[in-house]
Amino acid sequence: MKVEIKEVLTAREYLSFVMFAEELYKNEPNWVCPLRSDELGVLRRDKNPSYEYCLAKLFLAYSDGKVVGRVAAIVNHKSNAVWNEKRLRFGWLDFIDDYSVSEALIAKVEEWANELVMEKVSGPQGFNDMDKQGLLVEGFEKRATANTLYNFEYYLEHLERLGYCKEVDWVQRVLTVPETMPEKIEQYSEIVKERFGLRILERVTRKDLYKYAMELFETYNKAFSSLYCFSPLSVKEYKLLVKQFVPVLNQDMVVILLDKNNQLAAFAITMPSIAVALQKAKGRLFPFGFIHLKKALANYEEMEMNLIGALPEYRNKGVNAIIFHQLNIQYVKYGVKKLVSYPMLENNESVQRIFDYYPMAPYMRRRCLVKHINKSN
């Protein structure tokens, strides 16, 4: 197949970039279609504050005038400075099952990486850790969550053929919510609270969410600072996330843990699953997409863990037990049946250990792959 690679420059090409995935996965029941407005908000330079410290180019692959693949190439200068490396990321990688397409897309990414004198290319990754990342390698038979990627099984074979190998894996678990509190975690929760002078902020109000929002994301920056490829979010990125998420959160599904000085020590954000609603919306918020989303946000049978974090000084101190005990109380109250975790690094044992208190099962596994280039440098 003859393939032509073209950089995305016009508004129409940006839309084609987003809509290609909708066409590719239209018959895949486990793929969750993101809102076009959200995708464009991340990809466009005039919308995404991450461009203040990132370089990015988007490419479309054409054959006979038809789009057959896409990819975004990204350099996160902030992350590269933190980790002292020359890394170029690729994300939003999708292509038909034809090696000439995947080869042409990745070749274009690597060409730019060479021009910038990068030393490695890795992905799938986004601008920062709040973007979806990781190639799905296990769990194809399950529906993706709203904040994760889904891809066809042939993607891994293509990337390995192109010289990419595993760098890290993220795992998701699904937890069955018990109708009564696990005795061990309830007891341990009280011990940890007493030992470190911690307390749950009771009856979190909307005002509290806005009050603690900036502090929460500062805690996020500190909590995740040692994790793979992390770079701290900027103030503009904070504010954008607050604007997007706070209005739709149920305060009972947010846990804020304070220290003895009433400073935020740890947090957790969970939301009802909107995956099915997004599938019904088919990328469009209007005219009916918002109705599906509104209904989903009021249905608590299935929840998704969006984010959980603690300050470094409380890491491995048991604060997750406090958080999950509090969530369990609210889940029983709201009739929650299951919780799907966010993707966790497979070696992040401090987070994963707490899940052992609950009936759980593997859900999905995703992988970041890497290829070293410019080895002579």
Coordinates of C-alpha atoms in Angstrom, one line a residue:
M1 CA 0.0 0.0 0.0
K2 CA 1.3 3.5 -0.9
V3 CA 1.1 5.7 2.1
E4 CA 1.5 9.5 2.3
I5 CA 2.1 11.2 5.7
K6 CA 0.9 14.8 6.1
E7 CA 1.2 17.1 9.1
V8 CA -2.0 18.3 10.6
L9 CA -2.3 22.1 10.2
T10 CA -5.8 23.2 9.4
A11 CA -9.0 23.0 11.5
R12 CA -10.5 20.5 9.0
E13 CA -7.4 18.3 9.5
Y14 CA -7.6 18.4 13.2
L15 CA -11.2 17.2 13.0
S16 CA -10.2 14.4 10.6
F17 CA -7.5 13.5 13.1
V18 CA -10.1 13.1 15.9
M19 CA -12.8 11.5 13.7
F20 CA -10.5 8.8 12.2
A21 CA -10.7 6.9 15.5
E22 CA -14.5 7.0 15.4
E23 CA -14.4 5.4 12.0
L24 CA -11.8 2.8 12.9
Y25 CA -13.5 1.6 16.0
K26 CA -17.1 2.0 15.0
N27 CA -17.8 -1.7 15.2
E28 CA -15.7 -2.3 18.4
P29 CA -18.1 -2.5 21.4
N30 CA -15.4 -2.1 24.0
W31 CA -13.9 1.1 22.6
V32 CA -15.2 4.3 24.4
C33 CA -15.5 7.3 22.1
P34 CA -14.2 10.5 23.6
L35 CA -16.0 13.8 23.1
R36 CA -14.6 15.5 20.0
S37 CA -14.6 18.8 21.9
D38 CA -12.4 17.2 24.6
E39 CA -10.0 15.7 22.1
L40 CA -9.6 19.0 20.2
G41 CA -9.2 20.8 23.5
V42 CA -6.1 18.7 24.2
L43 CA -4.7 18.6 20.7
R44 CA -5.0 22.2 19.6
R45 CA -2.3 24.7 20.6
D46 CA -4.8 27.5 21.2
K47 CA -6.7 25.3 23.7
N48 CA -4.1 23.3 25.7
P49 CA -1.8 25.1 28.2
S50 CA 0.6 22.1 28.0
Y51 CA 1.9 23.6 24.8
E52 CA 3.7 26.2 27.0
Y53 CA 6.3 23.6 27.8
C54 CA 5.7 20.9 25.1
L55 CA 6.4 20.7 21.4
A56 CA 4.0 18.6 19.3
K57 CA 3.2 17.7 15.8
L58 CA 0.2 15.7 14.6
F59 CA 0.4 13.5 11.5
L60 CA -2.2 11.8 9.3
A61 CA -1.5 8.8 7.0
Y62 CA -3.4 8.8 3.7
S63 CA -3.8 6.1 1.1
D64 CA -5.7 6.9 -2.1
G65 CA -6.9 10.1 -0.5
K66 CA -8.4 8.3 2.5
V67 CA -7.2 8.6 6.1
V68 CA -5.7 5.2 7.3
G69 CA -3.8 6.2 10.4
R70 CA -2.8 9.0 12.8
V71 CA -0.2 9.8 15.4
A72 CA 0.9 12.7 17.6
A73 CA 4.6 13.3 18.3
I74 CA 5.3 15.2 21.6
V75 CA 8.3 16.5 23.4
N76 CA 7.6 17.3 27.1
H77 CA 10.6 19.6 27.9
K78 CA 9.6 19.8 31.6
S79 CA 9.6 16.0 32.0
N80 CA 12.9 15.7 30.1
A81 CA 14.5 18.3 32.4
V82 CA 13.2 16.5 35.5
W83 CA 14.4 13.1 34.4
N84 CA 17.5 14.3 32.5
E85 CA 16.7 12.6 29.3
K86 CA 16.0 13.3 25.6
R87 CA 12.7 11.6 25.1
L88 CA 10.1 12.1 22.4
R89 CA 6.7 10.7 23.0
F90 CA 4.1 9.4 20.6
G91 CA 0.4 9.3 21.4
W92 CA -3.0 9.1 19.7
L93 CA -1.6 6.3 17.6
D94 CA -4.2 4.5 15.5
F95 CA -3.9 2.7 12.2
I96 CA -5.5 0.1 10.0
D97 CA -4.0 -3.4 10.2
D98 CA -1.4 -2.7 7.5
Y99 CA 2.3 -2.7 8.3
S100 CA 3.1 -0.1 5.7
V101 CA 0.8 2.4 7.5
S102 CA 2.2 1.8 11.0
E103 CA 5.8 1.9 9.6
A104 CA 5.2 5.2 7.8
L105 CA 3.7 6.8 10.9
I106 CA 6.4 5.7 13.3
A107 CA 9.1 6.6 10.7
K108 CA 7.8 10.1 10.6
V109 CA 7.8 10.3 14.4
E110 CA 11.4 9.0 14.5
E111 CA 12.4 11.4 11.8
W112 CA 11.3 14.4 13.9
A113 CA 13.0 12.8 17.0
N114 CA 16.3 12.6 15.1
E115 CA 15.9 16.2 13.9
L116 CA 15.5 17.3 17.6
V117 CA 18.5 15.0 18.6
M118 CA 16.3 12.9 20.9
E119 CA 17.7 9.7 22.2
K120 CA 14.6 7.6 22.7
V121 CA 11.0 7.4 21.4
S122 CA 8.3 6.0 23.7
G123 CA 4.5 5.7 23.9
P124 CA 1.6 5.7 23.8
Q125 CA 1.9 8.8 26.1
G126 CA 0.2 12.2 26.1
F127 CA 1.4 15.7 27.0
N128 CA 1.3 14.8 30.7
D129 CA 0.1 12.1 33.1
M130 CA -3.5 13.5 33.0
D131 CA -3.7 12.3 29.4
K132 CA -4.5 8.8 28.4
Q133 CA -1.5 6.6 28.1
G134 CA -0.4 3.0 27.6
L135 CA -1.0 0.4 24.8
L136 CA -3.7 -2.1 25.8
V137 CA -2.1 -5.6 25.9
E138 CA -4.5 -7.5 28.2
G139 CA -8.3 -7.2 28.7
F140 CA -9.5 -6.7 25.1
E141 CA -12.7 -8.4 26.0
K142 CA -13.6 -5.7 28.6
R143 CA -15.0 -2.3 28.0
A144 CA -12.5 0.5 28.5
T145 CA -13.1 3.2 31.1
A146 CA -13.6 6.8 30.2
N147 CA -10.1 7.9 31.1
T148 CA -8.2 5.1 29.4
L149 CA -7.1 4.0 25.9
Y150 CA -8.4 1.1 23.9
N151 CA -6.7 -0.4 20.9
F152 CA -6.8 -3.4 18.7
E153 CA -4.6 -6.4 19.5
Y154 CA -2.5 -6.1 16.3
Y155 CA -1.0 -2.8 17.5
L156 CA 1.5 -4.5 19.8
E157 CA 2.7 -6.8 17.0
H158 CA 3.2 -3.8 14.7
L159 CA 5.2 -1.8 17.3
E160 CA 7.4 -4.8 18.3
R161 CA 8.1 -5.4 14.6
L162 CA 9.3 -1.8 14.4
G163 CA 11.8 -2.3 17.2
Y164 CA 9.8 -1.2 20.3
C165 CA 9.9 -3.1 23.5
K166 CA 8.3 -2.9 27.0
E167 CA 9.4 0.0 29.3
V168 CA 6.6 -0.1 31.9
D169 CA 3.1 -1.5 32.4
W170 CA 0.1 -0.1 34.1
V171 CA -2.6 -2.4 35.5
Q172 CA -6.2 -1.8 36.3
R173 CA -8.3 -3.8 38.7
V174 CA -12.0 -4.2 39.3
L175 CA -13.2 -4.4 42.9
T176 CA -16.5 -5.8 44.1
V177 CA -17.8 -3.5 46.8
P178 CA -18.6 -5.4 50.0
E179 CA -21.9 -4.6 51.7
T180 CA -20.2 -4.3 55.1
M181 CA -16.8 -2.8 55.9
P182 CA -13.8 -5.1 55.9
E183 CA -13.0 -5.3 59.6
K184 CA -9.2 -5.2 59.1
I185 CA -9.3 -2.0 57.0
E186 CA -11.7 -0.3 59.4
Q187 CA -9.4 -1.1 62.4
Y188 CA -6.3 -0.1 60.5
S189 CA -7.9 3.1 59.4
E190 CA -8.5 4.2 62.9
I191 CA -4.9 3.3 64.0
V192 CA -3.4 5.3 61.2
K193 CA -5.6 8.4 61.8
E194 CA -4.6 8.4 65.5
R195 CA -0.9 7.8 64.9
F196 CA -0.5 10.6 62.4
G197 CA -3.1 13.1 63.6
L198 CA -5.2 12.8 60.4
R199 CA -8.9 13.3 59.9
I200 CA -11.4 13.1 57.1
L201 CA -13.0 16.3 56.0
E202 CA -16.7 15.5 56.7
R203 CA -19.5 16.6 54.5
V204 CA -17.4 18.0 51.7
T205 CA -19.3 20.9 50.1
R206 CA -19.0 22.3 46.6
K207 CA -17.3 25.3 48.3
D208 CA -14.8 22.9 49.9
L209 CA -14.0 21.4 46.5
Y210 CA -13.1 24.8 45.1
K211 CA -11.3 25.8 48.3
Y212 CA -9.0 22.7 48.3
A213 CA -8.8 22.3 44.5
M214 CA -5.5 24.1 44.1
E215 CA -4.0 22.4 47.2
L216 CA -5.2 19.1 45.9
F217 CA -3.3 19.4 42.6
E218 CA -0.2 20.7 44.5
T219 CA -0.5 17.5 46.5
Y220 CA -0.9 15.6 43.2
N221 CA 2.4 17.1 41.9
K222 CA 4.3 16.0 45.0
A223 CA 2.6 12.6 45.3
F224 CA 3.4 11.5 41.8
S225 CA 6.8 13.2 41.4
S226 CA 8.8 10.0 41.7
L227 CA 6.7 8.0 39.2
Y228 CA 7.6 7.2 35.6
C229 CA 8.1 10.2 33.3
F230 CA 6.1 12.5 35.6
S231 CA 6.2 16.2 35.2
P232 CA 4.3 18.6 37.5
L233 CA 1.2 20.3 36.2
S234 CA 1.2 24.0 35.7
V235 CA -1.2 26.5 37.4
K236 CA -3.0 27.0 34.1
E237 CA -3.4 23.2 33.8
Y238 CA -4.7 23.0 37.4
K239 CA -7.3 25.7 36.7
L240 CA -8.5 24.0 33.5
L241 CA -9.0 20.7 35.3
V242 CA -10.8 22.3 38.2
K243 CA -13.1 24.0 35.7
Q244 CA -13.8 20.7 34.0
F245 CA -14.3 18.4 36.9
V246 CA -15.5 20.2 40.0
P247 CA -19.0 21.1 38.6
V248 CA -19.8 17.4 37.9
L249 CA -18.3 15.8 41.0
N250 CA -20.5 14.3 43.8
Q251 CA -18.9 15.6 47.0
D252 CA -19.7 12.3 48.7
M253 CA -17.4 10.5 46.2
V254 CA -14.4 12.7 47.0
V255 CA -12.2 12.1 50.0
I256 CA -10.1 14.9 51.5
L257 CA -7.7 13.8 54.3
L258 CA -6.3 16.6 56.4
D259 CA -3.4 16.7 58.9
K260 CA -3.4 18.2 62.3
N261 CA -2.8 21.7 60.8
N262 CA -5.8 21.3 58.5
Q263 CA -3.5 21.0 55.5
L264 CA -4.4 18.5 52.8
A265 CA -2.4 15.3 53.3
A266 CA -4.1 12.9 50.8
F267 CA -7.1 12.7 48.5
A268 CA -9.2 10.5 46.3
I269 CA -11.6 11.4 43.4
T270 CA -14.1 8.9 42.1
M271 CA -17.0 9.3 39.7
P272 CA -19.8 7.2 38.3
S273 CA -18.7 5.4 35.1
I274 CA -19.6 7.4 32.0
A275 CA -18.2 4.9 29.5
V276 CA -21.5 3.7 28.2
A277 CA -22.8 7.3 28.0
L278 CA -19.8 8.3 25.9
Q279 CA -20.4 5.4 23.6
K280 CA -24.0 6.6 23.1
A281 CA -22.9 10.2 22.6
K282 CA -20.7 9.1 19.7
G283 CA -18.3 12.0 20.2
R284 CA -20.9 14.7 20.4
L285 CA -22.1 16.6 23.4
F286 CA -25.1 18.0 21.5
P287 CA -27.9 17.5 20.8
F288 CA -28.3 14.4 23.0
G289 CA -24.9 13.5 24.3
F290 CA -25.2 15.7 27.4
I291 CA -28.4 13.8 28.3
H292 CA -26.6 10.5 28.3
L293 CA -23.8 11.9 30.4
K294 CA -26.2 13.5 32.9
K295 CA -28.0 10.2 33.5
A296 CA -24.7 8.3 33.9
L297 CA -23.4 10.8 36.5
A298 CA -26.5 10.0 38.6
N299 CA -26.1 6.2 38.3
Y300 CA -23.8 4.9 41.1
E301 CA -23.8 1.2 40.4
E302 CA -20.4 1.3 38.7
M303 CA -17.7 3.7 39.8
E304 CA -14.3 4.7 38.4
M305 CA -11.3 5.7 40.5
N306 CA -10.1 8.9 38.8
L307 CA -7.2 9.8 41.0
I308 CA -5.7 9.0 44.4
G309 CA -2.6 10.5 46.0
A310 CA -0.8 11.4 49.3
L311 CA 2.1 13.6 50.2
P312 CA 5.4 11.8 50.1
E313 CA 5.7 12.0 53.9
Y314 CA 2.6 9.8 54.2
R315 CA 3.6 7.3 51.5
N316 CA 3.6 3.7 52.8
K317 CA 2.0 4.9 56.1
G318 CA -1.4 3.4 55.5
V319 CA -3.4 6.6 54.5
N320 CA -4.9 4.6 51.6
A321 CA -6.7 2.5 54.2
I322 CA -8.4 5.6 55.6
I323 CA -9.4 6.7 52.1
F324 CA -10.8 3.4 51.0
H325 CA -12.7 2.9 54.3
Q326 CA -14.4 6.3 53.8
L327 CA -15.2 5.5 50.2
N328 CA -16.6 2.2 51.2
I329 CA -19.0 3.9 53.6
Q330 CA -20.3 6.1 50.8
Y331 CA -20.4 3.3 48.3
V332 CA -22.6 1.2 50.5
K333 CA -24.9 4.2 51.0
Y334 CA -25.2 4.8 47.3
G335 CA -25.5 1.2 46.3
V336 CA -22.2 0.9 44.4
K337 CA -21.6 -2.6 43.1
K338 CA -18.1 -2.3 41.7
L339 CA -15.2 0.1 41.3
V340 CA -12.7 0.0 38.4
S341 CA -9.3 1.5 39.4
Y342 CA -7.3 3.9 37.4
P343 CA -4.2 2.5 35.7
M344 CA -1.5 2.0 38.3
L345 CA 2.2 1.3 37.6
E346 CA 2.7 -2.4 38.1
N347 CA 5.6 -1.7 40.5
N348 CA 3.7 0.9 42.6
E349 CA 3.1 -1.5 45.5
S350 CA 2.2 1.2 48.0
V351 CA -1.1 1.8 46.1
Q352 CA -1.8 -1.7 45.0
R353 CA -1.4 -3.3 48.5
I354 CA -4.6 -1.7 49.8
F355 CA -6.7 -3.4 47.1
D356 CA -5.9 -6.7 48.8
Y357 CA -8.5 -6.0 51.4
Y358 CA -11.2 -6.2 48.9
P359 CA -12.6 -8.9 46.5
M360 CA -10.9 -7.9 43.2
A361 CA -9.8 -9.2 39.8
P362 CA -7.5 -8.0 37.0
Y363 CA -9.2 -5.7 34.5
M364 CA -6.8 -4.4 31.9
R365 CA -3.1 -4.0 31.4
R366 CA -1.4 -1.3 29.3
R367 CA 2.2 -0.8 28.2
C368 CA 4.5 2.0 27.3
L369 CA 7.0 0.8 24.7
V370 CA 10.3 2.4 24.0
K371 CA 13.0 2.4 21.3
H372 CA 16.4 3.9 21.7
I373 CA 17.7 6.0 18.8
N374 CA 20.8 8.2 18.1
K375 CA 22.9 5.7 20.1
S376 CA 26.1 7.4 19.0
N377 CA 25.2 10.5 21.0

